[in-house]
Coordinates of C-alpha atoms and ligand atoms in Angstrom, one line a residue:
X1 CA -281.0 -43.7 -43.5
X2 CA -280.9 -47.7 -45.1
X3 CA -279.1 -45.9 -47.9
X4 CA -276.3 -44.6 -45.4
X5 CA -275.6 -48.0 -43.4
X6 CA -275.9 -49.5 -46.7
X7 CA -272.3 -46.7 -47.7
X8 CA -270.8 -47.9 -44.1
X9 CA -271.1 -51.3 -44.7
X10 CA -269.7 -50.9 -48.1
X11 CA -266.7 -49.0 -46.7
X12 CA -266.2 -51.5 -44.2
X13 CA -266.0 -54.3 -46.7
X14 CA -263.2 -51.7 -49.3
X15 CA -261.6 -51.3 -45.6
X16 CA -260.9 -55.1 -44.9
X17 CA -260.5 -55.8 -48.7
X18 CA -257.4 -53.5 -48.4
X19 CA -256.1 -53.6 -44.9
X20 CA -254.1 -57.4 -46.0
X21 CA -252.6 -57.8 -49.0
X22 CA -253.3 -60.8 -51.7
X23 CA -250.5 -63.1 -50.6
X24 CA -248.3 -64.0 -54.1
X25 CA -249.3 -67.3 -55.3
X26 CA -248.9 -68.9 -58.8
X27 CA -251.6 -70.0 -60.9
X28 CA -251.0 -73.5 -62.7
X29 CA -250.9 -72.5 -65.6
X30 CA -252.0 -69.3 -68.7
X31 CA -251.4 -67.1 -71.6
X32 CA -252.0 -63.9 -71.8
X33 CA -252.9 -61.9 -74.9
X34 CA -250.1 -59.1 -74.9
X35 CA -253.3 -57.2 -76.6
X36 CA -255.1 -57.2 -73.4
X37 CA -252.6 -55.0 -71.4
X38 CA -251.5 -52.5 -74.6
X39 CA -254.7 -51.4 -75.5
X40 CA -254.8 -50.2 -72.0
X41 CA -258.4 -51.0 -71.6
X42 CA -258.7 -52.4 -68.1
X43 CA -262.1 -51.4 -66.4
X44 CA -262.0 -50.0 -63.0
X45 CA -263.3 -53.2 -61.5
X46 CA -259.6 -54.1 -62.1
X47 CA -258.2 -51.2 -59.9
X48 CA -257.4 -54.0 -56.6
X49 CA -255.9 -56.3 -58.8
X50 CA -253.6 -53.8 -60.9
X51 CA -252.1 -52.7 -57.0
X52 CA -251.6 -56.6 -56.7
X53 CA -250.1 -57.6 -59.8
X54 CA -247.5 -54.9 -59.2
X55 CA -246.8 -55.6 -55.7
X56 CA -246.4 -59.2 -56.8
X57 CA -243.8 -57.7 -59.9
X58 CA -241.8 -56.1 -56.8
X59 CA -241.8 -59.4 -54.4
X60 CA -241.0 -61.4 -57.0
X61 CA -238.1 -59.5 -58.6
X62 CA -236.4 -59.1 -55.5
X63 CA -235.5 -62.4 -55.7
X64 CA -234.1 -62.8 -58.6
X65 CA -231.9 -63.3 -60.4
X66 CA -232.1 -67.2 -61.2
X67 CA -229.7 -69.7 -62.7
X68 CA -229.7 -73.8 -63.1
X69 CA -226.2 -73.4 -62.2
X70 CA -227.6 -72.7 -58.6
X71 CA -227.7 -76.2 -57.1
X72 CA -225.7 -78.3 -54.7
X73 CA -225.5 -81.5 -56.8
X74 CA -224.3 -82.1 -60.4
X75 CA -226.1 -83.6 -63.2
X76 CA -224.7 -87.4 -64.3
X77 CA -223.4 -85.2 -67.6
X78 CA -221.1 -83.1 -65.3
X79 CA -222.9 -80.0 -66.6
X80 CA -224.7 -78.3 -64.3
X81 CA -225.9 -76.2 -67.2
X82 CA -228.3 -78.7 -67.7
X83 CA -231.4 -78.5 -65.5
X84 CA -231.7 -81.2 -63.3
X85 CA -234.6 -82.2 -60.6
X86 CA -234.8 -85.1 -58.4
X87 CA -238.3 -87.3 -58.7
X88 CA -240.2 -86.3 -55.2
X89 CA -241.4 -89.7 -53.6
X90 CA -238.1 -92.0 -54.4
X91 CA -236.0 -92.8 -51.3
X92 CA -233.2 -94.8 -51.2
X93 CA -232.6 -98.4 -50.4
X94 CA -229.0 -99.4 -49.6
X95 CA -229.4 -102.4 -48.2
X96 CA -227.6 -104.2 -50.7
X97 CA -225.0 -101.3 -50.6
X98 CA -223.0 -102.8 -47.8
X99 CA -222.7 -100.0 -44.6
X100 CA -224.8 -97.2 -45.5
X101 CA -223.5 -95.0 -42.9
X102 CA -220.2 -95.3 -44.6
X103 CA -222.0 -93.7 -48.0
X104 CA -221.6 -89.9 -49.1
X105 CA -224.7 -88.6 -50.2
X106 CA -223.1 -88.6 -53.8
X107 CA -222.5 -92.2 -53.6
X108 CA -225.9 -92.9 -52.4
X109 CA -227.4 -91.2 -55.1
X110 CA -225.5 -93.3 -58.0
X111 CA -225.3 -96.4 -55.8
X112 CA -228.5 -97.3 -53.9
X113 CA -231.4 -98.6 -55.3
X114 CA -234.4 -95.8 -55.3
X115 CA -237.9 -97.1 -55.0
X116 CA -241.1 -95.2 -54.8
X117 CA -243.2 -94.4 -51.8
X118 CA -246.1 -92.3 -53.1
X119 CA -246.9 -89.0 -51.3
X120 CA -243.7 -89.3 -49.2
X121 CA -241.6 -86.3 -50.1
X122 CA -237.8 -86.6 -49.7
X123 CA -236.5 -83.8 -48.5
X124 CA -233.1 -83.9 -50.2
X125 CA -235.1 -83.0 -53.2
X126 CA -234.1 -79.6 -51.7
X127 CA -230.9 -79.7 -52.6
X128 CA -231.6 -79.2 -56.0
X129 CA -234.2 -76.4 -57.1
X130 CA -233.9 -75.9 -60.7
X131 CA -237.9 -76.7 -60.7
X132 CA -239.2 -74.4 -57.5
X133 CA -236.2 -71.4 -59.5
X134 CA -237.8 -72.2 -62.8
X135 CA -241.4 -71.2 -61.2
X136 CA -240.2 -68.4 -59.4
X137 CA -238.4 -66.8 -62.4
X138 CA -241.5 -67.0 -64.9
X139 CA -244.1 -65.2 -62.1
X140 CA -241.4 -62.9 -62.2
X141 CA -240.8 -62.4 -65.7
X142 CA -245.0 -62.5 -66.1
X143 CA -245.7 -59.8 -63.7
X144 CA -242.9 -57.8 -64.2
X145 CA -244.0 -57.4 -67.7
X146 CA -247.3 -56.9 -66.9
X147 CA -246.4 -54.0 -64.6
X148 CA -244.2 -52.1 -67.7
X149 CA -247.5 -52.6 -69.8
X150 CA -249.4 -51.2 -66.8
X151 CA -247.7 -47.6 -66.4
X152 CA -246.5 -48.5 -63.1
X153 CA -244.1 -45.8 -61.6
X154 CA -240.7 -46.5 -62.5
X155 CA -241.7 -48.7 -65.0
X156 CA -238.1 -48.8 -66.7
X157 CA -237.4 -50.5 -63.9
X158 CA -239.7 -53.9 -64.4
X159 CA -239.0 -54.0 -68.1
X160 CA -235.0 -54.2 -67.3
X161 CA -236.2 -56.9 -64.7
X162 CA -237.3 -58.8 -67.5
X163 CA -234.6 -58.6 -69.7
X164 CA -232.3 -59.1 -66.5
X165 CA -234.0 -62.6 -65.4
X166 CA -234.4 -64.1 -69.4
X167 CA -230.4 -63.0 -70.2
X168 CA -229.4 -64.8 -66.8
X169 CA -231.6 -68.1 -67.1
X170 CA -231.4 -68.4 -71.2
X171 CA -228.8 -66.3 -72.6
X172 CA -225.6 -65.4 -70.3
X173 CA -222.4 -68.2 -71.1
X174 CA -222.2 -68.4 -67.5
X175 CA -225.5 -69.1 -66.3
X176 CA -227.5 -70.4 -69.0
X177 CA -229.6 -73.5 -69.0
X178 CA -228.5 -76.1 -71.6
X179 CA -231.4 -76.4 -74.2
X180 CA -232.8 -80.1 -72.7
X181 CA -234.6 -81.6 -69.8
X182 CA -232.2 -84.4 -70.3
X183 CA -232.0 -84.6 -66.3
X184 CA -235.6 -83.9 -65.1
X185 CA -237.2 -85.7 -62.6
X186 CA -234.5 -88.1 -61.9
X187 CA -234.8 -91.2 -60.0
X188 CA -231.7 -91.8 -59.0
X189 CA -229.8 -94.9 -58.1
X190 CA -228.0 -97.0 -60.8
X191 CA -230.9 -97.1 -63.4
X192 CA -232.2 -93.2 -62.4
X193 CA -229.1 -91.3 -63.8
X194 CA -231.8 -89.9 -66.6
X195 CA -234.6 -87.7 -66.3
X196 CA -238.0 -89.0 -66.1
X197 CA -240.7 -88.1 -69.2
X198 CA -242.7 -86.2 -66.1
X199 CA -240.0 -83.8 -65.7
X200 CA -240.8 -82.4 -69.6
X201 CA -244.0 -80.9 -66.9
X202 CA -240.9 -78.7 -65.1
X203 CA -241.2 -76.0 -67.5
X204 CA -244.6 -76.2 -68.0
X205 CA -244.8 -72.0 -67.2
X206 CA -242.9 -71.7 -70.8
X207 CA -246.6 -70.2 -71.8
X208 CA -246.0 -67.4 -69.0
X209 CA -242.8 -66.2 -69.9
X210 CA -244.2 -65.9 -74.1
X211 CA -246.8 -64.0 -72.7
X212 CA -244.2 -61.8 -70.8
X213 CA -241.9 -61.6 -74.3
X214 CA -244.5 -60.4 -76.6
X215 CA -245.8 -58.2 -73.7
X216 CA -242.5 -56.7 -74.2
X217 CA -242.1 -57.6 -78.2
X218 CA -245.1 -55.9 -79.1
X219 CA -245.2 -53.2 -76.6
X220 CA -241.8 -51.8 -78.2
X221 CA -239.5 -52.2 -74.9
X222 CA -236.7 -50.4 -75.0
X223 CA -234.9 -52.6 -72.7
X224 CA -236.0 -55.5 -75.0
X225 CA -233.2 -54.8 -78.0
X226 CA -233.5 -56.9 -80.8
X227 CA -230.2 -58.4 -79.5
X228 CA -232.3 -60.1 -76.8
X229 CA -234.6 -61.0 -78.9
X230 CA -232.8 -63.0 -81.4
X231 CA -230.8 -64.7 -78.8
X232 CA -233.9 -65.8 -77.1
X233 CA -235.5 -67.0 -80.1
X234 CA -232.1 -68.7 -80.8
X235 CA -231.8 -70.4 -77.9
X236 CA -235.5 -71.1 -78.2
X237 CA -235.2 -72.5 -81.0
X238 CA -232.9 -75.5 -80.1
X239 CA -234.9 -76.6 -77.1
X240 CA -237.5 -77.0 -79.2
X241 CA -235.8 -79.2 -81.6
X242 CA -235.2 -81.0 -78.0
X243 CA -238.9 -81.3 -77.0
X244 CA -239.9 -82.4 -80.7
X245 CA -237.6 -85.1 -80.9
X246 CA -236.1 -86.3 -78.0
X247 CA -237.2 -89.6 -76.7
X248 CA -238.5 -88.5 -73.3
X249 CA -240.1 -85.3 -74.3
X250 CA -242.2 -87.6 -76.9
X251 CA -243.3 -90.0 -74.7
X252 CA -244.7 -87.4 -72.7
X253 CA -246.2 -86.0 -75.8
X254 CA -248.3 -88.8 -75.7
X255 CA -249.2 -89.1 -71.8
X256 CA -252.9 -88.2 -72.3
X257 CA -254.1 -86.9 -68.8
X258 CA -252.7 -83.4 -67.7
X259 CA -249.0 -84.5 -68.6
X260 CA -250.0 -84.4 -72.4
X261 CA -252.3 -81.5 -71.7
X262 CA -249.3 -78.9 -70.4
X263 CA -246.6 -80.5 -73.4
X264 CA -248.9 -79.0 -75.7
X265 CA -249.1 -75.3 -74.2
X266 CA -245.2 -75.3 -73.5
X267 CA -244.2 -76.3 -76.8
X268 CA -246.8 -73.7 -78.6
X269 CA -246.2 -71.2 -76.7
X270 CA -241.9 -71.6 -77.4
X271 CA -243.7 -71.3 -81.1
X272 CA -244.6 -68.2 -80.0
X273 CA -241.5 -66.9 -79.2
X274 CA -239.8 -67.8 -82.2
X275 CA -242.3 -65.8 -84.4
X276 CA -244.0 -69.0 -86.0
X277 CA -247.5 -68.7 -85.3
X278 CA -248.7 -71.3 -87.6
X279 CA -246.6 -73.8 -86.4
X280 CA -248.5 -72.5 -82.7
X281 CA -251.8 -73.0 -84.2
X282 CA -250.5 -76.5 -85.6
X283 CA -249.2 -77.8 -82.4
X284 CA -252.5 -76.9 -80.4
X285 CA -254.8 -78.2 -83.4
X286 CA -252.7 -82.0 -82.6
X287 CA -254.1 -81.4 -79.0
X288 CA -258.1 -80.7 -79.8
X289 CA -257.7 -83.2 -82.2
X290 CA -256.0 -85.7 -80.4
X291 CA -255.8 -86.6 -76.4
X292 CA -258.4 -83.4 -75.5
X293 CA -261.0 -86.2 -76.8
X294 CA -260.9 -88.2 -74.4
X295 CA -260.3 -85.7 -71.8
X296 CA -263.6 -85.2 -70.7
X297 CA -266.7 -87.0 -70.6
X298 CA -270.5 -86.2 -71.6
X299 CA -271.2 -85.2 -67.2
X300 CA -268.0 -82.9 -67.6
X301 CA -266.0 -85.5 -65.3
X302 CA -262.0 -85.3 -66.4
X303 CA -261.8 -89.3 -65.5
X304 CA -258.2 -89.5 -66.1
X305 CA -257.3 -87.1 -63.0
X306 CA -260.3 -88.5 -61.3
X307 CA -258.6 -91.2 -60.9
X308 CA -255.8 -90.1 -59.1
X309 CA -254.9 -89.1 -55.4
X310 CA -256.1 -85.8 -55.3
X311 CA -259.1 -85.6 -58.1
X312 CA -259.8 -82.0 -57.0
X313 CA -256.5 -80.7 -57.8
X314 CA -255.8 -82.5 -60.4
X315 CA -259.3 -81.3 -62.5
X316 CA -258.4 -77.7 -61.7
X317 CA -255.0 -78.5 -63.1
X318 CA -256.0 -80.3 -66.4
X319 CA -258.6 -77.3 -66.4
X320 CA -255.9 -74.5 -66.3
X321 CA -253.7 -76.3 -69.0
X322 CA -256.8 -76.7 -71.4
X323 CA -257.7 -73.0 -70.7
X324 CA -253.9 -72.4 -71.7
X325 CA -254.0 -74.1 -75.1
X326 CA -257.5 -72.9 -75.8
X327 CA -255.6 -68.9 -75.4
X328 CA -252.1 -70.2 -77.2
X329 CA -254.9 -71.4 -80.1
X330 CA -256.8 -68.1 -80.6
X331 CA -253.8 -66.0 -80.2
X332 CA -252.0 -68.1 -82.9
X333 CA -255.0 -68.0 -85.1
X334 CA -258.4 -65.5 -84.2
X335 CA -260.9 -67.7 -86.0
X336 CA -260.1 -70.6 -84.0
X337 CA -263.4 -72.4 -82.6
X338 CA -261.8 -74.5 -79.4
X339 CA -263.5 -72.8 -77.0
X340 CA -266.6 -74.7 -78.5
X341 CA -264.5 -78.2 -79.5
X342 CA -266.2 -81.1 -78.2
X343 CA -265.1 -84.3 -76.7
X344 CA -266.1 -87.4 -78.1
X345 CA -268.6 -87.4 -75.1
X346 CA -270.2 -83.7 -76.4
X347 CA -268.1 -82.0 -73.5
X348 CA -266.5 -78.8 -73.8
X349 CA -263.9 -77.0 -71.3
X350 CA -267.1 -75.4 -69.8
X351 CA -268.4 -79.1 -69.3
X352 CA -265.7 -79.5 -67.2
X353 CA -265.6 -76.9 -65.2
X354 CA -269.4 -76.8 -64.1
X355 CA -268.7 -80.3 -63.3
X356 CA -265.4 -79.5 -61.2
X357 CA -267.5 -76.8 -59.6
X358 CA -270.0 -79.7 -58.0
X359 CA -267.3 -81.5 -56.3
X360 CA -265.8 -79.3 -52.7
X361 CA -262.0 -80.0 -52.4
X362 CA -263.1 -80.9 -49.2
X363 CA -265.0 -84.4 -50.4
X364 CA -261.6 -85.6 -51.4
X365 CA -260.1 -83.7 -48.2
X366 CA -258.1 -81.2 -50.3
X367 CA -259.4 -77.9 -48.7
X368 CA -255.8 -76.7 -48.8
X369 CA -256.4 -76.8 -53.0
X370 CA -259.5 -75.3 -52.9
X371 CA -258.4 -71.8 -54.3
X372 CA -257.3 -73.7 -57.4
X373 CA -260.2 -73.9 -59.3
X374 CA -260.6 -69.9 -59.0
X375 CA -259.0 -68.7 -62.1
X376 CA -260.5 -71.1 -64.4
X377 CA -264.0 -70.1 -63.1
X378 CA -263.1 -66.4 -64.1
X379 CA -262.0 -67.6 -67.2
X380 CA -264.7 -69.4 -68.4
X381 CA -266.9 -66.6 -67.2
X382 CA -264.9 -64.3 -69.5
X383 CA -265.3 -66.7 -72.3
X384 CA -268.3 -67.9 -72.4
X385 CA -270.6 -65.5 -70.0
X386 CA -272.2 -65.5 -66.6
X387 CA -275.7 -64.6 -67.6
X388 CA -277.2 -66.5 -64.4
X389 CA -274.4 -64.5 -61.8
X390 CA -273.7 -68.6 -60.8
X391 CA -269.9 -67.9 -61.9
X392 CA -269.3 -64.8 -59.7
X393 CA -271.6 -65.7 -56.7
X394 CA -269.7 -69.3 -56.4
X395 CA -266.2 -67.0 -56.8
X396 CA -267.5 -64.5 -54.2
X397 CA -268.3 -67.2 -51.3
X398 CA -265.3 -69.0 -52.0
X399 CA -262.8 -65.8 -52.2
X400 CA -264.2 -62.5 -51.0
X401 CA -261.2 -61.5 -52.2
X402 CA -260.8 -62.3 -55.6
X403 CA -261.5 -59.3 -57.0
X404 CA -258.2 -58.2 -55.9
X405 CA -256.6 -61.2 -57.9
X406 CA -254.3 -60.9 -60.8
X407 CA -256.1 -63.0 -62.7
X408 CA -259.0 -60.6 -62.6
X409 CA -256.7 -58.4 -64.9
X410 CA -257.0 -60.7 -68.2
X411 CA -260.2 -62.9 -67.7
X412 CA -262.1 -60.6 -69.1
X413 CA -265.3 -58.8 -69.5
X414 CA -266.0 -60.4 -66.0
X415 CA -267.6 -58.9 -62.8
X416 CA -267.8 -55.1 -64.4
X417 CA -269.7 -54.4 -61.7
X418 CA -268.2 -55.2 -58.8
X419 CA -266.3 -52.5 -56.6
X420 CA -262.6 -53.1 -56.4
X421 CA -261.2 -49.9 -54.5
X422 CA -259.9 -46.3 -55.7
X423 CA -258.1 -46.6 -58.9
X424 CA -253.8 -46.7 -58.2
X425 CA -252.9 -43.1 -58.3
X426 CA -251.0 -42.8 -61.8
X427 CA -252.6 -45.5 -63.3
X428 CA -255.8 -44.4 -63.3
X429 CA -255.5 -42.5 -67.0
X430 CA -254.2 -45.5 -68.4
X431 CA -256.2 -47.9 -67.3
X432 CA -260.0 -46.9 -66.2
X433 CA -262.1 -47.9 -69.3
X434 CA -263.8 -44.5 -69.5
X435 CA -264.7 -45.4 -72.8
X436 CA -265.3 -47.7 -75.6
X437 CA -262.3 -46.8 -77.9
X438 CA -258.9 -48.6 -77.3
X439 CA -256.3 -46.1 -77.5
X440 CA -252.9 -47.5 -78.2
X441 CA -250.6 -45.0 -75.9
X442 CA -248.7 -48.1 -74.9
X443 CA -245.2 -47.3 -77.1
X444 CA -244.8 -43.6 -75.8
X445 CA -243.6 -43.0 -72.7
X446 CA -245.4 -42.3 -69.7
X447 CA -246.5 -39.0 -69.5
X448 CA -248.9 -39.6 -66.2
X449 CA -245.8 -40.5 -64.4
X450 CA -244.6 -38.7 -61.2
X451 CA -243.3 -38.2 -58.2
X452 CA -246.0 -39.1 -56.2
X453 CA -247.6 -41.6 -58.2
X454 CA -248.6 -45.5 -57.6
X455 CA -246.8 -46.2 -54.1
X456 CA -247.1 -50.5 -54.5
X457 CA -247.3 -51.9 -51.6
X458 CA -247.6 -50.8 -48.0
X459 CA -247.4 -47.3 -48.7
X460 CA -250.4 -47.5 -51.3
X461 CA -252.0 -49.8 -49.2
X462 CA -251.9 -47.2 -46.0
X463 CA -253.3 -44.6 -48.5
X464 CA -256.2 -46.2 -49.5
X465 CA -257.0 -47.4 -45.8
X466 CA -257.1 -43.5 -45.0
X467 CA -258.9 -42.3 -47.5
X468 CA -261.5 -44.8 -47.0
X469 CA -261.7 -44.0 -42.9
X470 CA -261.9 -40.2 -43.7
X471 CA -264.3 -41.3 -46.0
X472 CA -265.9 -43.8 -43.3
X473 CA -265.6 -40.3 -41.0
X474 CA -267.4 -38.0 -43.1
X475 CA -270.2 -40.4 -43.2
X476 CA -270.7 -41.0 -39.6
X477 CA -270.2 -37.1 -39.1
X478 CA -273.4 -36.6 -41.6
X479 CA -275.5 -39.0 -39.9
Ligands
NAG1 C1 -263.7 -45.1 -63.5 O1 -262.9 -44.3 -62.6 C2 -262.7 -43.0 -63.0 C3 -261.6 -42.4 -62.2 O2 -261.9 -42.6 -60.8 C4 -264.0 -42.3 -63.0 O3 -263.9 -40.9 -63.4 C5 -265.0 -43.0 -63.9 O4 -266.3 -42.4 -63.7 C6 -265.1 -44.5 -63.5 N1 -265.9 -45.1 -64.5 C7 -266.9 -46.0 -64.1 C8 -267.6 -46.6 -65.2 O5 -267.1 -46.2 -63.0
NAG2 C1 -228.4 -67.8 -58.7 O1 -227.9 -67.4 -59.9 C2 -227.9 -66.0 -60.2 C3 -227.4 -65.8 -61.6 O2 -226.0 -66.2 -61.6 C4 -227.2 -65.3 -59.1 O3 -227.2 -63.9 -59.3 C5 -227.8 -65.6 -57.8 O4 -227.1 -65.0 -56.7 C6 -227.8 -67.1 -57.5 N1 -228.5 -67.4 -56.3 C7 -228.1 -68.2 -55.4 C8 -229.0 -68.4 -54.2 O5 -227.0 -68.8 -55.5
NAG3 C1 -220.7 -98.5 -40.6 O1 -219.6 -97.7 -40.7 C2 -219.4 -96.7 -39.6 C3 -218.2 -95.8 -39.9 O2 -217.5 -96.3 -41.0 C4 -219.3 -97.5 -38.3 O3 -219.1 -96.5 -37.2 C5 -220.5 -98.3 -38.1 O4 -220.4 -99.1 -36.9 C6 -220.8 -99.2 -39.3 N1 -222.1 -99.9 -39.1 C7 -222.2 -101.2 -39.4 C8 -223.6 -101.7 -39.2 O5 -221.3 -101.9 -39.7
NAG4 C1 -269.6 -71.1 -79.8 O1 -270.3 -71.1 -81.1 C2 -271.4 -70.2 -81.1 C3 -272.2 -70.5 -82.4 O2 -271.3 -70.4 -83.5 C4 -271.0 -68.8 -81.0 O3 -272.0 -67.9 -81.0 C5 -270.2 -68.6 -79.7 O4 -269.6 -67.3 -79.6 C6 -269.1 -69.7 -79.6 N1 -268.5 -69.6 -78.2 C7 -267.3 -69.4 -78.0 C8 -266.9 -69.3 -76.6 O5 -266.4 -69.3 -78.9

């Protein structure tokens, strides 16, 4: 009889774990091993968060594709080939402009004087969304990929998504982004036609779309011709002559809070792409070596985001960049130690974290960040263990729902145990961990595929909510 309610309550839990969808956010910042999804060795604990990925591959594509083009405003170089942002909290002040009512808003730009009000966002920032684009087209590239190495029905379909979105942003005469952040995070005003050192930060996700091209790269991709390839290394390869020498992108080489922290995973992971894993490994080695020492003291405090307005979200930030580089580091080179690097203070990135985890967002009152810290919990977990259960049962509280994250998908071995729904239809072959052994079917095509395979999204969504009443029915029938 316990045994029974225990099965209803259980069902009852699948049923509201299933009956909303995880909403499509973007986590900071990673890099994924393109390993982790070709070997095809997800458990079944990863079922939830397979359906989710893929849904988020679907949401996301559909609205793409993206271009720097796409923006209201030109850059001061009359290019608008080169990306271009406008620096959030400067307004302007034309009161030594003359009538300001008489201004255009192109003539304000160039001719007022733009001062800083902190945590005041201008909304003419709008106009221009090369950064919010920029964002949008890596989840879309990373998940997109993601579902190709996942089997997903119609998987053709996500790897030519891919391929559509990088030829558009990087490669296509028309639309292409200029190899430079020459014009991030602009000022404005007379002395703000240049971009700011912060704006290098812009294209910070540089790590997610290397994850998404050796995904593809190593996973054999039709759709990914060695065309593509070598234009995108190309192409790659001048911005990072850009970020290694130019004047802004060095000074924010040597910001040493999260600024430094994110330099070092975009720049090693364009390392990546060009087929120069050595010169990854170097590039992360000057971090560890360098401004990670200081990052975090002996308690596991990060005191340089501590410092600032919103310490919680600014520790999970700095967390999700070091996790990043630790990742770029071991990919580059499989004997690396960093996980275990210390600080000068003895702290490691698992210092940090257990220290993070002792602070609520809401002392700081940043409840709306709270969700932050989430996938660095699950990957310290995956790194380093959760032989107490503290990890998962802090996770659990905070997120009943995280088991349907993406992120579940590549920190791991992590919550094995936990239930995370029926496995999606045509996926389960591929991707239930029925055994030790990694088999490597990821090159041939999908012979699981059909008809009525993995419906993503609503339709899969409705299926596993009836099959869990019926389920829920047979029970109460047997009582
Ligand atoms: C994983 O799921 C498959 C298919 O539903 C099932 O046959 C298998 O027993 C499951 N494995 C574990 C360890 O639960
Ligand atoms: C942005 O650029 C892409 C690529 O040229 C184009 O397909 C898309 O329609 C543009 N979007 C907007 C909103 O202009
Ligand atoms: C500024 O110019 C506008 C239109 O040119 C005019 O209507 C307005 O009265 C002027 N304001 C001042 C303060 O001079
Ligand atoms: C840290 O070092 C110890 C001792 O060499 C090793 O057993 C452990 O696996 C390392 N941890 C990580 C996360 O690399």
């Amino acid at each position: 009889m316990p045994s029974v309610r225990h099965t209803i309550l259980s069902l009852a839990t699948l049923l509201s774990l299933f009956t909303s969808a995880v909403a499509q956010t973007a986590y900071a910042n990673d890099f994924v091993d393109p390993d982790h999804f070709l070997t095809k060795n997800l458990g079944n604990h990863t079922y939830a968060a397979q359906t989710t990925a893929a849904a988020w591959a679907k949401t996301l594509a559909a609205k793409g594709p993206w271009s720097v083009i796409n923006k209201s405003a030109t850059p001061p170089s009359g290019d608008k080939h080169d990306f271009m942002s406008w620096a959030p909290y400067w307004w302007p002040d034309c009161s030594n402009a003359g009538n300001t009512t008489a201004l255009t808003p192109e003539q304000t730009w160039v001719t007022c004087t733009y001062v800083n009000r902190d945590g005041q966002f201008n909304p003419d920032v709008r106009l221009v969304n090369n950064v919010g684009d920029f964002q949008d087209f890596a989840e879309a590239v990373f998940y997109n990929a993601i579902a190709w190495a996942m089997d997903v029905d119609n998987k053709a379909t996500f790897e030519a998504n891919v391929v559509k979105f990088i030829n558009a942003y990087f490669l296509d005469s028309a639309t292409a982004m200029n190899p430079n952040l020459n014009f991030a995070q602009m000022q404005r005003g007379p002395t703000g036609q240049v971009g700011s050192r912060t704006g290098v930060l812009d294209l910070k996700a540089m790590s997610k779309v290397a994850s998404a091209v050796l995904i593809l790269r190593k996973g054999k991709s039709a759709a990914w011709t060695a065309d593509i390839d070598n234009r995108f290394i190309e192409w790659s390869k001048e911005y990072i002559t850009w970020l290694e020498n130019a004047e802004l992108a060095i000074e924010e080489k040597e910001s040493n809070n999260n600024h430094g922290t994110f330099y070092f995973n975009q720049l090693a992971a364009l390392k990546l792409i060009v087929n120069d894993a050595p010169g990854a490994k170097a590039v992360i080695d000057e971090y560890f070596n360098g401004i990670y020492l200081a990052q975090i003291s002996a308690n596991g405090e990060q005191p340089l985001e501590a410092a600032r307005t919103r310490p919680y979200h600014y520790r999970a930030y700095n967390l999700a960049a070091m996790i990043t580089n630790a990742r770029l580091s071991i990919y580059a080179d499989p004997s690396s130690t960093v996980w275990n690097k210390t600080t000068t203070a003895g702290a490691t990135i698992k210092t940090a974290l257990d220290f993070a985890m002792t602070i609520p967002a809401t002392t700081s009152g940043e409840a709306n960040y709270v969700e932050e810290l989430y996938p660095n919990i699950a990957a310290v977990a995956s790194v380093y263990g959760d032989a107490d259960g503290k990890l998962l049962s802090f996770l659990k509280k905070g997120d009943p729902k995280f088991i349907a994250q993406p992120y579940m998908l590549w920190n791991q071995p992590f919550a094995e145990l936990e239930t995370s729904g029926l496995p999606p239809t045509n996926t389960a072959k591929a991707h239930a961990a029925p055994s030790t052994s990694k088999s490597k079917s990821s090159v041939t095509p999908d012979a699981t595929s059909d008809a009525t395979g993995l419906r993503v999204g609503s339709g899969w969504l409705v299926t596993v909510v009836t099959c869990t009443l019926a389920l829920a029915v047979n029970v109460l029938g047997s009582l």
